[in-house]
Amino acid sequence: MKKLKYINLDLLIFFFNKNFWFSFLKNINKEYGIPNINAQNILIEFVSANPTGPLHVGHCRGAVFGDVLSNLFIYAGNKVTKEYYVNDYGNQIDIFVESVYKRIIEIINHDPFPINSNLYPGQYIIDIAQNIIRKKKINNFDNYQSIKKDLSDLSIKEAMILIKQGLKSIGITHDCFVYETEIVKKDLINKAINKLSKNNYIYEGYLPKPKSVNDKDWVKRKQLLFKSTLFGDDEDRALKKFDGTWTYFANDIAYHDYKIERKYDKYINILGADHAGYLKRISSSVDALQKNVKFKCKVTQLVKLFKSGKPYKMSKRAGDFIELKDLVSAVGKDAVRFMMVYRNTDSQLDFDFDLVTDKSKDNPVFYVQYATARINSLFRKLKLNINDEIQNVDLTLIKDKHEINIIKKISEWPHVIDLSTKNLEPHRIPYYLYELSSYFHTYWNMGKNDDSFKIIENDNKELANARIYLIKKIYSILEKGLNILNVAVLKEM
RNA sequence: GCGUCCGUAGCUCAACUGGAUAGAGCAUUUGAUUUCGGCUCAAAAGGUUAAGGGUUCGAAUCCUUUCGGACGCACCA
């Protein structure tokens, strides 16, 4: 230690000398950055988009966020189950299936598809219709009511194929798909509601009129309610509809009870901004179902698309939204993944099509990948395998301030991992990788201006060896970080 | 009207969750390099952290009020 500065009661500041940093660098091993924690069994639910069509850009942020978070937890030594809840039940599915039906009839009988109805018009509905006709599981489409159940199953199956393709295109695979119809079929709803009932969390009562509803359309009605206000929600929530069937929320309580029954150490839900209002209610129900359960919801804010600095508008109603797979084919999986977690999920994200395909240092994805490519080129030049250990290093030859700063930057890595994991904030990783890359590129450029800073091209073999050792440590962290992001580590570009 | 999130340099965002002089990139200015004013490099400048009030040794961070923005607010999913 070089010196110790006293600021006040709680703050001590340490200044380390160079030898500290050398021995620090020496001690970096394969486990460097992995927190020393007890392994946990974590269930993380994300995407969970309705099976009524392919994924679009709006789903993308939550999808990548959940996946990176999973990788992060795995890296930190935990066991992770990535789960997708399939809402294959209820009104929206009915509308979807009817849309597919009308498209089938349009294709077979040339009856035009009813525009301006509540049905989904999109091209993907036509594709699904064609697939169903082609696969010939149903031979006669004349009577909608009689084939409704089969058509529904087939349509959902087709939609799930599209969704899984979209996920695959950005490198995401879920471990587990839980279908809402299964929850209903197994009668898990009664089971969960009984659980709540036993604790007196359920009653018959009245809800106040919502502000967004007209007086005319509002009928005061006694209904079955869950006391979510006991757990911090703004209102108690309805469990049964006017026709006596369960609400979506009741089914979701059952689903979360099913999660709890499977006994994980920790549960994480990733929700889109448009479902943020749902958060209190679902966490209330989880608290009510089981005391002291570790359950966290994370909301990802919207993504705004830009092209050359101008907003890129799209409308779901008109059916012209951008599908995830279109985004990926336009800018590539790496760019999508990197940029989607580059920012804190609490803030809205601007995603510029042009910037992420730019081959320049303005593009953070390129910049980080360029660093790994440059480092690889050094090893190629030396005819060294980048994975081999470097022997007999004399690190005291590293003297420059910038080199010491690189070591300091490297020392931040475990903290980045720790904060990202604890606070569910993986944006720190790409941000850090960008900074570390920036340190590396500056180092590289120092050699361009001054030969004595050339990493390998100088007469001093010992010095070159020490520098290569340092560079390799940078590389191993970039590699770890990119692996967590599931962004390619490029050997050359 | 209510709820959630956000407001930090001209722009897009960080800031180790309450700690030092609030940091990066773009844009700007200056210089270097390049037989290109375009690529690259180096440096400078840029801030009352939306505004007011409070909490304490100490606040961008916590509390409160106001203003501004996004999203949501049926028995839909």
Coordinates of C-alpha atoms (C1' of nucleotides) in Angstrom, one line a residue:
Chain A
M1 CA 0.0 0.0 0.0
K2 CA 1.3 3.4 -0.9
K3 CA -0.7 5.7 1.3
L4 CA -3.9 6.0 3.2
K5 CA -6.0 9.1 3.1
Y6 CA -8.5 10.0 5.8
I7 CA -11.6 11.8 4.7
N8 CA -14.1 11.3 7.5
L9 CA -15.7 8.8 9.8
D10 CA -16.9 6.2 7.3
L11 CA -14.6 6.7 4.4
L12 CA -11.1 5.4 4.1
I13 CA -9.3 5.6 0.8
F14 CA -6.5 3.3 -0.2
F15 CA -3.7 4.0 -2.6
F16 CA -1.9 1.0 -3.9
N17 CA 1.5 1.0 -5.4
K18 CA 2.5 -0.7 -8.6
N19 CA 3.6 -3.9 -7.0
F20 CA 0.1 -4.4 -5.7
W21 CA -1.2 -4.2 -9.2
F22 CA 1.4 -6.6 -10.5
S23 CA 0.6 -9.3 -8.0
F24 CA -3.1 -8.6 -8.6
L25 CA -2.7 -9.3 -12.3
K26 CA -0.6 -12.4 -11.6
N27 CA -3.4 -13.8 -9.4
I28 CA -6.1 -13.6 -12.0
N29 CA -7.3 -17.1 -12.8
K30 CA -10.1 -18.7 -14.6
E31 CA -12.5 -18.1 -11.7
Y32 CA -11.8 -14.4 -11.7
G33 CA -15.0 -12.5 -11.5
I34 CA -17.2 -15.4 -10.4
P35 CA -18.8 -14.3 -7.1
N36 CA -18.3 -16.5 -4.1
I37 CA -21.9 -17.3 -3.4
N38 CA -24.1 -20.2 -2.6
A39 CA -25.5 -21.7 -5.8
Q40 CA -29.2 -21.1 -6.2
N41 CA -31.9 -22.6 -8.2
I42 CA -33.5 -19.8 -10.1
L43 CA -36.7 -19.7 -12.2
I44 CA -36.8 -16.9 -14.7
E45 CA -39.9 -16.2 -16.8
F46 CA -39.5 -14.0 -19.8
V47 CA -41.0 -13.2 -23.2
S48 CA -44.3 -15.0 -22.5
A49 CA -45.8 -13.3 -25.6
N50 CA -49.3 -14.4 -26.6
P51 CA -49.2 -17.2 -29.2
T52 CA -51.1 -15.1 -31.7
G53 CA -48.3 -14.4 -34.1
P54 CA -44.6 -13.9 -34.4
L55 CA -42.5 -11.8 -32.0
H56 CA -42.0 -8.2 -32.9
V57 CA -39.4 -5.6 -31.9
G58 CA -41.4 -4.7 -28.8
H59 CA -40.7 -8.2 -27.4
C60 CA -37.1 -8.0 -28.1
R61 CA -35.7 -6.1 -25.2
G62 CA -37.3 -8.2 -22.6
A63 CA -36.3 -11.3 -24.4
V64 CA -32.6 -10.4 -24.6
F65 CA -32.7 -9.0 -21.1
G66 CA -34.0 -12.2 -19.7
D67 CA -31.6 -14.3 -21.6
V68 CA -28.6 -12.3 -20.6
L69 CA -29.7 -12.3 -17.0
S70 CA -29.9 -16.1 -17.2
N71 CA -26.4 -16.4 -18.7
L72 CA -25.2 -14.1 -16.0
F73 CA -26.7 -16.2 -13.2
I74 CA -25.3 -19.3 -14.7
Y75 CA -21.9 -17.6 -15.0
A76 CA -22.2 -16.7 -11.3
G77 CA -22.6 -20.4 -10.5
N78 CA -26.4 -20.8 -10.3
K79 CA -28.8 -23.2 -11.9
V80 CA -31.3 -21.4 -14.1
T81 CA -34.6 -22.5 -15.6
K82 CA -35.8 -20.3 -18.4
E83 CA -39.5 -20.4 -18.7
Y84 CA -42.1 -19.2 -21.1
Y85 CA -45.8 -18.9 -20.1
V86 CA -48.0 -19.5 -23.0
N87 CA -51.4 -17.7 -22.8
D88 CA -53.2 -20.1 -25.1
Y89 CA -56.5 -19.4 -23.5
G90 CA -59.2 -16.7 -23.6
N91 CA -60.5 -14.0 -25.8
Q92 CA -57.4 -13.0 -27.7
I93 CA -56.9 -16.6 -28.7
D94 CA -60.5 -16.8 -30.0
I95 CA -60.0 -13.7 -32.1
F96 CA -56.7 -15.1 -33.4
V97 CA -58.2 -18.5 -34.3
E98 CA -61.2 -16.8 -36.0
S99 CA -58.7 -14.6 -38.0
V100 CA -56.9 -17.7 -39.2
Y101 CA -60.2 -19.3 -40.1
K102 CA -61.4 -16.3 -42.1
R103 CA -58.0 -16.4 -44.0
I104 CA -58.4 -20.1 -44.7
I105 CA -61.9 -19.5 -46.1
E106 CA -60.5 -16.6 -48.1
I107 CA -57.9 -18.9 -49.7
I108 CA -60.3 -21.9 -50.2
N109 CA -63.6 -20.2 -51.1
H110 CA -62.3 -16.7 -52.2
D111 CA -64.5 -15.1 -49.6
P112 CA -62.7 -11.8 -48.9
F113 CA -61.3 -11.4 -45.4
P114 CA -63.4 -8.9 -43.4
I115 CA -61.4 -5.8 -43.0
N116 CA -62.2 -3.3 -40.2
S117 CA -63.4 -6.1 -38.0
N118 CA -61.7 -6.9 -34.7
L119 CA -59.8 -9.6 -36.4
Y120 CA -56.0 -9.6 -36.9
P121 CA -55.3 -8.8 -40.6
G122 CA -51.5 -9.4 -40.8
Q123 CA -49.6 -11.3 -43.4
Y124 CA -48.5 -13.9 -40.8
I125 CA -52.1 -14.9 -40.4
I126 CA -52.2 -15.8 -44.1
D127 CA -49.0 -17.8 -43.7
I128 CA -50.4 -19.7 -40.8
A129 CA -53.6 -20.3 -42.7
Q130 CA -51.6 -21.7 -45.7
N131 CA -49.5 -23.9 -43.4
I132 CA -52.7 -25.4 -41.9
I133 CA -54.3 -26.0 -45.2
R134 CA -51.1 -27.6 -46.5
K135 CA -50.6 -29.9 -43.5
K136 CA -54.1 -31.3 -44.1
K137 CA -54.9 -32.2 -40.4
I138 CA -58.3 -30.8 -41.1
N139 CA -60.1 -31.7 -44.3
N140 CA -63.3 -29.9 -44.2
F141 CA -63.4 -26.2 -43.1
D142 CA -67.1 -25.6 -43.7
N143 CA -68.3 -25.6 -40.1
Y144 CA -66.3 -23.3 -37.9
Q145 CA -67.9 -24.5 -34.6
S146 CA -67.2 -28.1 -35.3
I147 CA -63.5 -27.6 -36.1
K148 CA -62.9 -24.7 -33.7
K149 CA -61.0 -26.8 -31.1
D150 CA -58.7 -28.5 -33.6
L151 CA -58.1 -25.3 -35.5
S152 CA -57.2 -23.6 -32.3
D153 CA -54.6 -26.2 -31.4
L154 CA -53.1 -26.1 -34.9
S155 CA -53.1 -22.3 -35.0
I156 CA -51.4 -22.0 -31.6
K157 CA -48.9 -24.6 -32.7
E158 CA -48.1 -22.6 -35.8
A159 CA -47.8 -19.4 -33.8
M160 CA -45.4 -21.1 -31.3
I161 CA -43.2 -22.2 -34.3
L162 CA -43.0 -18.6 -35.4
I163 CA -42.2 -17.4 -31.9
K164 CA -39.5 -20.1 -31.4
Q165 CA -37.9 -19.2 -34.7
G166 CA -37.8 -15.6 -33.7
L167 CA -36.2 -16.5 -30.4
K168 CA -33.7 -18.8 -32.0
S169 CA -32.7 -16.0 -34.4
I170 CA -31.3 -14.0 -31.4
G171 CA -29.9 -17.1 -29.7
I172 CA -32.6 -17.7 -27.1
T173 CA -33.9 -21.1 -26.1
H174 CA -36.3 -21.6 -23.2
D175 CA -36.0 -24.7 -21.0
C176 CA -39.7 -24.9 -20.2
F177 CA -43.0 -23.9 -21.8
V178 CA -46.0 -23.8 -19.5
Y179 CA -49.4 -23.6 -21.2
E180 CA -52.3 -21.8 -19.6
T181 CA -54.7 -24.5 -20.9
E182 CA -52.7 -27.0 -18.9
I183 CA -53.1 -24.9 -15.7
V184 CA -56.8 -24.8 -16.4
K185 CA -57.1 -28.5 -17.3
K186 CA -55.3 -29.6 -14.1
D187 CA -57.7 -27.4 -12.1
L188 CA -54.8 -25.6 -10.4
I189 CA -56.9 -22.5 -10.1
N190 CA -59.2 -23.9 -7.5
K191 CA -56.2 -25.2 -5.6
A192 CA -54.5 -21.8 -5.6
I193 CA -57.7 -19.9 -4.7
N194 CA -58.4 -22.3 -1.8
K195 CA -54.9 -21.6 -0.5
L196 CA -55.7 -17.9 -0.5
S197 CA -59.1 -18.5 0.9
K198 CA -57.7 -20.4 3.9
N199 CA -55.8 -17.3 4.9
N200 CA -58.8 -15.1 4.5
Y201 CA -57.5 -13.2 1.5
I202 CA -60.6 -13.7 -0.6
Y203 CA -64.0 -12.1 -0.2
E204 CA -67.2 -11.1 -2.0
G205 CA -67.3 -7.3 -2.5
Y206 CA -67.6 -4.3 -4.7
L207 CA -64.9 -2.5 -6.7
P208 CA -65.0 1.3 -7.4
K209 CA -65.7 2.4 -10.9
P210 CA -62.5 2.7 -12.9
K211 CA -61.7 6.2 -14.2
S212 CA -61.3 5.0 -17.7
V213 CA -64.8 3.6 -17.9
N214 CA -67.9 5.6 -18.8
D215 CA -70.7 5.8 -16.3
K216 CA -73.1 4.3 -18.8
D217 CA -71.0 1.2 -19.3
W218 CA -70.4 0.6 -15.6
V219 CA -72.6 -1.7 -13.5
K220 CA -71.8 -2.0 -9.8
R221 CA -71.6 -5.7 -9.1
K222 CA -70.7 -7.9 -6.2
Q223 CA -67.8 -10.2 -7.1
L224 CA -65.2 -12.5 -5.9
L225 CA -62.1 -10.4 -4.9
F226 CA -58.5 -11.0 -3.8
K227 CA -57.3 -8.6 -1.0
S228 CA -54.2 -7.5 -2.8
T229 CA -54.3 -4.1 -1.0
L230 CA -53.0 -6.0 2.0
F231 CA -49.8 -6.5 0.0
G232 CA -49.4 -3.0 -1.3
D233 CA -51.6 -3.1 -4.4
D234 CA -53.8 -0.1 -5.1
E235 CA -57.1 -2.0 -5.3
D236 CA -58.4 -5.4 -4.6
R237 CA -58.6 -7.5 -7.7
A238 CA -61.4 -9.4 -9.4
L239 CA -61.1 -13.2 -9.7
K240 CA -64.3 -14.1 -11.5
K241 CA -66.0 -12.6 -14.5
F242 CA -69.7 -11.8 -14.7
D243 CA -70.3 -15.2 -16.4
G244 CA -68.7 -17.0 -13.5
T245 CA -65.5 -18.0 -15.2
W246 CA -62.1 -17.2 -13.8
T247 CA -60.3 -14.0 -14.8
Y248 CA -56.9 -14.0 -16.4
F249 CA -55.5 -12.9 -13.1
A250 CA -57.0 -15.9 -11.3
N251 CA -55.3 -18.2 -13.8
D252 CA -52.1 -16.3 -13.3
I253 CA -52.3 -16.8 -9.6
A254 CA -52.6 -20.5 -10.3
Y255 CA -49.6 -20.4 -12.6
H256 CA -47.5 -18.7 -9.9
D257 CA -48.7 -21.2 -7.4
Y258 CA -47.4 -23.8 -9.8
K259 CA -44.1 -22.1 -9.9
I260 CA -43.9 -22.0 -6.1
E261 CA -44.8 -25.7 -5.9
R262 CA -41.8 -26.5 -7.9
K263 CA -39.7 -25.0 -5.1
Y264 CA -37.0 -22.7 -6.6
D265 CA -34.8 -20.5 -4.5
K266 CA -35.6 -17.5 -6.4
Y267 CA -38.2 -16.3 -9.0
I268 CA -37.8 -13.6 -11.6
N269 CA -40.3 -12.2 -14.0
I270 CA -39.5 -9.9 -16.9
L271 CA -42.4 -7.7 -17.9
G272 CA -42.8 -5.2 -20.7
A273 CA -43.5 -1.6 -19.9
D274 CA -47.1 -2.1 -21.0
H275 CA -47.6 -4.6 -18.2
A276 CA -46.0 -2.6 -15.5
G277 CA -49.4 -1.9 -14.0
Y278 CA -49.8 -5.6 -13.4
L279 CA -46.7 -5.9 -11.3
K280 CA -48.2 -5.0 -7.9
R281 CA -51.1 -7.4 -8.3
I282 CA -49.0 -10.4 -9.2
S283 CA -46.4 -9.8 -6.6
S284 CA -49.2 -9.4 -4.1
S285 CA -50.6 -12.8 -5.0
V286 CA -47.2 -14.4 -4.7
D287 CA -46.7 -12.9 -1.2
A288 CA -50.1 -14.2 -0.3
L289 CA -49.5 -17.7 -1.6
Q290 CA -46.2 -18.1 0.3
K291 CA -44.5 -16.2 2.9
N292 CA -40.9 -15.0 2.4
V293 CA -40.7 -16.2 -1.2
K294 CA -38.0 -14.5 -3.2
F295 CA -39.9 -13.1 -6.1
K296 CA -38.7 -10.1 -8.2
C297 CA -40.3 -8.5 -11.2
K298 CA -38.3 -6.4 -13.6
V299 CA -39.9 -4.1 -16.1
T300 CA -38.2 -3.3 -19.4
Q301 CA -39.1 0.1 -20.8
L302 CA -40.0 0.7 -24.5
V303 CA -37.6 0.6 -27.4
K304 CA -37.9 3.4 -29.9
L305 CA -36.6 2.6 -33.3
F306 CA -34.7 5.2 -35.3
K307 CA -33.3 5.2 -38.8
S308 CA -30.7 7.9 -39.6
G309 CA -31.8 9.8 -36.5
K310 CA -35.5 9.8 -37.4
P311 CA -38.2 7.9 -35.5
Y312 CA -39.2 4.7 -37.3
K313 CA -42.9 4.3 -36.8
M314 CA -45.0 1.2 -37.0
S315 CA -48.5 0.3 -36.2
K316 CA -49.7 -3.0 -34.9
R317 CA -53.2 -2.3 -35.8
A318 CA -52.4 -2.0 -39.5
G319 CA -50.3 -5.2 -39.2
D320 CA -47.1 -3.5 -40.4
F321 CA -45.1 -3.9 -37.2
I322 CA -41.5 -5.0 -37.6
E323 CA -41.0 -8.6 -36.8
L324 CA -38.1 -9.7 -34.7
K325 CA -36.6 -11.8 -37.5
D326 CA -36.7 -8.8 -39.8
L327 CA -34.7 -6.8 -37.3
V328 CA -32.2 -9.5 -36.9
S329 CA -31.7 -10.0 -40.7
A330 CA -31.2 -6.2 -41.0
V331 CA -28.6 -5.7 -38.3
G332 CA -27.6 -9.1 -37.1
K333 CA -28.0 -11.0 -33.9
D334 CA -24.9 -9.6 -32.2
A335 CA -26.0 -6.0 -32.7
V336 CA -29.5 -6.7 -31.5
R337 CA -28.3 -8.5 -28.3
F338 CA -25.6 -6.0 -27.4
M339 CA -27.7 -2.9 -27.9
M340 CA -30.8 -4.2 -26.2
V341 CA -29.0 -4.7 -22.9
Y342 CA -26.6 -1.7 -23.3
R343 CA -28.9 0.6 -21.3
N344 CA -30.6 0.4 -18.0
T345 CA -34.0 -1.2 -18.4
D346 CA -35.6 1.7 -16.4
S347 CA -35.0 4.0 -19.3
Q348 CA -36.4 4.0 -22.7
L349 CA -34.0 2.8 -25.4
D350 CA -33.3 4.4 -28.7
F351 CA -32.3 1.8 -31.2
D352 CA -30.8 3.2 -34.4
F353 CA -30.7 0.8 -37.4
D354 CA -27.9 2.7 -39.0
L355 CA -25.6 3.1 -36.1
V356 CA -25.5 -0.6 -35.2
T357 CA -24.6 -1.7 -38.7
D358 CA -21.9 1.0 -38.9
K359 CA -18.4 -0.4 -39.1
S360 CA -16.8 2.3 -37.0
K361 CA -15.9 3.1 -33.5
D362 CA -19.2 4.9 -33.1
N363 CA -20.8 1.5 -33.0
P364 CA -20.2 0.0 -29.6
V365 CA -20.7 -3.6 -30.8
F366 CA -18.2 -3.2 -33.6
Y367 CA -15.8 -1.5 -31.2
V368 CA -15.7 -4.3 -28.7
Q369 CA -15.6 -7.1 -31.3
Y370 CA -12.8 -5.1 -33.0
A371 CA -10.8 -5.3 -29.8
T372 CA -11.0 -9.1 -29.7
A373 CA -10.1 -9.3 -33.4
R374 CA -7.1 -7.1 -32.9
I375 CA -5.9 -9.1 -29.9
N376 CA -6.2 -12.3 -31.9
S377 CA -4.2 -10.8 -34.7
L378 CA -1.4 -10.2 -32.2
F379 CA -1.3 -13.8 -31.2
R380 CA -1.4 -14.9 -34.8
K381 CA 1.6 -12.7 -35.5
L382 CA 3.5 -14.3 -32.6
K383 CA 2.3 -17.7 -33.7
L384 CA 0.9 -18.3 -30.2
N385 CA -2.3 -20.0 -29.2
I386 CA -4.4 -17.5 -27.4
N387 CA -5.4 -20.1 -24.9
D388 CA -1.9 -21.1 -23.9
E389 CA -0.4 -20.0 -20.6
I390 CA 2.3 -17.4 -20.9
Q391 CA 5.3 -18.5 -18.8
N392 CA 8.1 -16.6 -17.0
V393 CA 6.6 -13.2 -17.0
D394 CA 8.3 -10.2 -15.4
L395 CA 5.4 -7.8 -14.9
T396 CA 7.6 -5.2 -13.3
L397 CA 8.7 -4.2 -16.8
I398 CA 5.2 -2.7 -17.3
K399 CA 5.7 0.8 -16.2
D400 CA 3.5 3.1 -18.1
K401 CA 0.6 4.9 -16.3
H402 CA -1.8 3.7 -19.0
E403 CA -0.8 0.1 -18.5
I404 CA -1.4 0.4 -14.8
N405 CA -4.8 2.0 -15.6
I406 CA -5.6 -1.1 -17.7
I407 CA -4.9 -3.3 -14.7
K408 CA -7.1 -1.1 -12.6
K409 CA -9.9 -1.4 -15.1
I410 CA -9.5 -5.2 -15.1
S411 CA -9.9 -5.1 -11.4
E412 CA -13.4 -3.7 -11.7
W413 CA -14.7 -6.8 -13.5
P414 CA -15.8 -8.7 -10.4
H415 CA -17.6 -5.7 -9.1
V416 CA -19.4 -5.3 -12.4
I417 CA -20.6 -8.9 -12.2
D418 CA -21.6 -8.5 -8.6
L419 CA -23.7 -5.4 -9.2
S420 CA -25.3 -6.8 -12.3
T421 CA -26.3 -9.9 -10.5
K422 CA -27.5 -8.4 -7.3
N423 CA -29.5 -5.6 -8.9
L424 CA -30.6 -7.4 -12.1
E425 CA -28.7 -4.8 -14.1
P426 CA -26.8 -6.5 -16.9
H427 CA -26.4 -3.3 -18.8
R428 CA -23.3 -2.8 -16.8
I429 CA -21.6 -5.6 -18.7
P430 CA -21.7 -4.2 -22.3
Y431 CA -20.9 -0.8 -20.9
Y432 CA -17.9 -2.1 -19.1
L433 CA -16.8 -4.1 -22.1
Y434 CA -16.9 -0.9 -24.1
E435 CA -14.8 0.9 -21.6
L436 CA -12.3 -1.9 -21.4
S437 CA -12.1 -2.1 -25.2
S438 CA -11.6 1.6 -25.3
Y439 CA -8.6 1.3 -22.9
F440 CA -7.2 -1.4 -25.2
H441 CA -7.6 0.6 -28.4
T442 CA -5.9 3.6 -26.8
Y443 CA -3.0 1.3 -25.7
W444 CA -2.8 0.0 -29.2
N445 CA -2.7 3.5 -30.6
M446 CA 0.1 4.5 -28.3
G447 CA 2.2 2.1 -30.2
K448 CA 1.3 3.8 -33.5
N449 CA 2.6 7.1 -32.2
D450 CA 5.6 5.9 -30.3
D451 CA 7.4 2.7 -31.2
S452 CA 8.5 2.1 -27.6
F453 CA 4.8 1.3 -26.9
K454 CA 4.4 -1.2 -29.6
I455 CA 3.0 -4.2 -27.9
I456 CA 5.1 -6.9 -29.6
E457 CA 7.2 -5.2 -32.2
N458 CA 10.1 -4.1 -30.1
D459 CA 13.5 -5.7 -29.4
N460 CA 12.8 -6.3 -25.7
K461 CA 11.4 -9.8 -25.7
E462 CA 10.8 -9.7 -21.9
L463 CA 8.8 -6.5 -22.2
A464 CA 6.8 -7.9 -25.1
N465 CA 6.1 -11.0 -23.0
A466 CA 4.8 -8.9 -20.1
R467 CA 2.6 -6.8 -22.4
I468 CA 1.2 -9.9 -24.1
Y469 CA 0.4 -11.2 -20.6
L470 CA -1.6 -8.0 -19.9
I471 CA -3.4 -8.1 -23.3
K472 CA -4.4 -11.7 -22.7
K473 CA -6.0 -10.8 -19.4
I474 CA -8.0 -8.1 -21.2
Y475 CA -9.0 -10.7 -23.8
S476 CA -10.2 -13.2 -21.3
I477 CA -12.5 -10.7 -19.8
L478 CA -13.9 -9.5 -23.1
E479 CA -14.5 -13.1 -24.0
K480 CA -16.3 -13.9 -20.7
G481 CA -18.4 -10.7 -21.1
L482 CA -19.3 -11.4 -24.7
N483 CA -20.2 -15.0 -23.8
I484 CA -22.6 -13.7 -21.1
L485 CA -24.2 -11.5 -23.7
N486 CA -24.0 -14.3 -26.2
V487 CA -22.4 -12.0 -28.7
A488 CA -19.8 -13.5 -31.0
V489 CA -16.1 -13.2 -30.1
L490 CA -14.6 -12.3 -33.4
K491 CA -11.1 -13.6 -34.2
E492 CA -10.8 -11.4 -37.3
M493 CA -13.0 -9.0 -39.1
Chain B
rG1 C1' -57.8 11.9 -11.9
rC2 C1' -54.7 7.6 -10.1
rG3 C1' -50.4 4.3 -10.5
rU4 C1' -45.4 2.9 -12.4
rC5 C1' -40.9 4.6 -14.8
rC6 C1' -37.9 8.6 -16.5
rG7 C1' -35.8 13.9 -16.5
rU8 C1' -27.8 14.3 -15.7
rA9 C1' -23.1 18.4 -21.0
rG10 C1' -26.3 20.7 -27.5
rC11 C1' -27.6 15.0 -28.4
rU12 C1' -27.5 9.5 -26.6
rC13 C1' -26.4 7.7 -22.0
rA14 C1' -22.9 6.1 -17.3
rA15 C1' -22.1 7.1 -12.3
rC16 C1' -20.0 0.8 -7.7
rU17 C1' -27.3 2.0 -4.8
rG18 C1' -25.6 7.9 0.2
rG19 C1' -19.1 9.2 -0.6
rA20 C1' -13.4 12.4 -3.3
rU21 C1' -13.3 17.5 -8.4
rA22 C1' -20.7 14.0 -11.5
rG23 C1' -17.9 10.5 -16.2
rA24 C1' -18.0 8.3 -21.6
rG25 C1' -19.4 8.5 -26.9
rC26 C1' -21.4 11.7 -30.8
rA27 C1' -21.5 16.9 -32.2
rU28 C1' -18.1 21.5 -31.4
rU29 C1' -13.0 23.8 -31.2
rU30 C1' -7.6 23.0 -31.6
rG31 C1' -3.5 20.1 -33.2
rA32 C1' -1.2 15.4 -35.4
rU33 C1' -1.4 11.9 -39.4
rU34 C1' -3.1 10.7 -44.2
rU35 C1' -0.8 13.2 -51.7
rC36 C1' -8.6 13.4 -49.8
rG37 C1' -11.6 19.2 -45.3
rG38 C1' -14.2 12.5 -45.6
rC39 C1' -10.6 7.6 -42.2
rU40 C1' -7.6 7.5 -37.8
rC41 C1' -5.1 9.6 -33.4
rA42 C1' -4.4 13.2 -29.4
rA43 C1' -6.2 17.3 -26.6
rA44 C1' -9.6 21.2 -25.0
rA45 C1' -14.1 23.2 -24.0
rG46 C1' -18.8 21.9 -22.4
rG47 C1' -22.9 20.9 -15.7
rU48 C1' -26.7 25.1 -10.1
rU49 C1' -27.9 16.7 -12.1
rA50 C1' -35.8 19.9 -14.6
rA51 C1' -37.2 23.6 -10.4
rG52 C1' -38.1 24.6 -5.1
rG53 C1' -38.0 22.7 0.0
rG54 C1' -36.4 18.8 3.5
rU55 C1' -33.3 14.7 5.9
rU56 C1' -27.1 14.7 7.4
rC57 C1' -20.7 15.1 8.3
rG58 C1' -22.0 14.4 2.8
rA59 C1' -27.5 13.9 -2.0
rA60 C1' -27.9 13.1 -9.2
rU61 C1' -29.1 9.0 -5.6
rC62 C1' -33.6 9.1 0.2
rC63 C1' -38.4 12.2 1.6
rU64 C1' -41.8 16.2 -0.2
rU65 C1' -44.1 19.8 -3.7
rU66 C1' -44.3 21.7 -8.7
rC67 C1' -43.3 21.2 -13.9
rG68 C1' -42.2 18.1 -18.3
rG69 C1' -42.1 13.1 -21.0
rA70 C1' -43.3 7.7 -21.7
rC71 C1' -46.4 3.6 -20.3
rG72 C1' -50.6 1.6 -17.9
rC73 C1' -55.5 2.2 -15.4
rA74 C1' -62.5 -3.2 -17.0
rC75 C1' -65.0 -8.8 -15.6
rC76 C1' -59.1 -7.9 -22.0
rA77 C1' -54.9 -11.0 -22.1

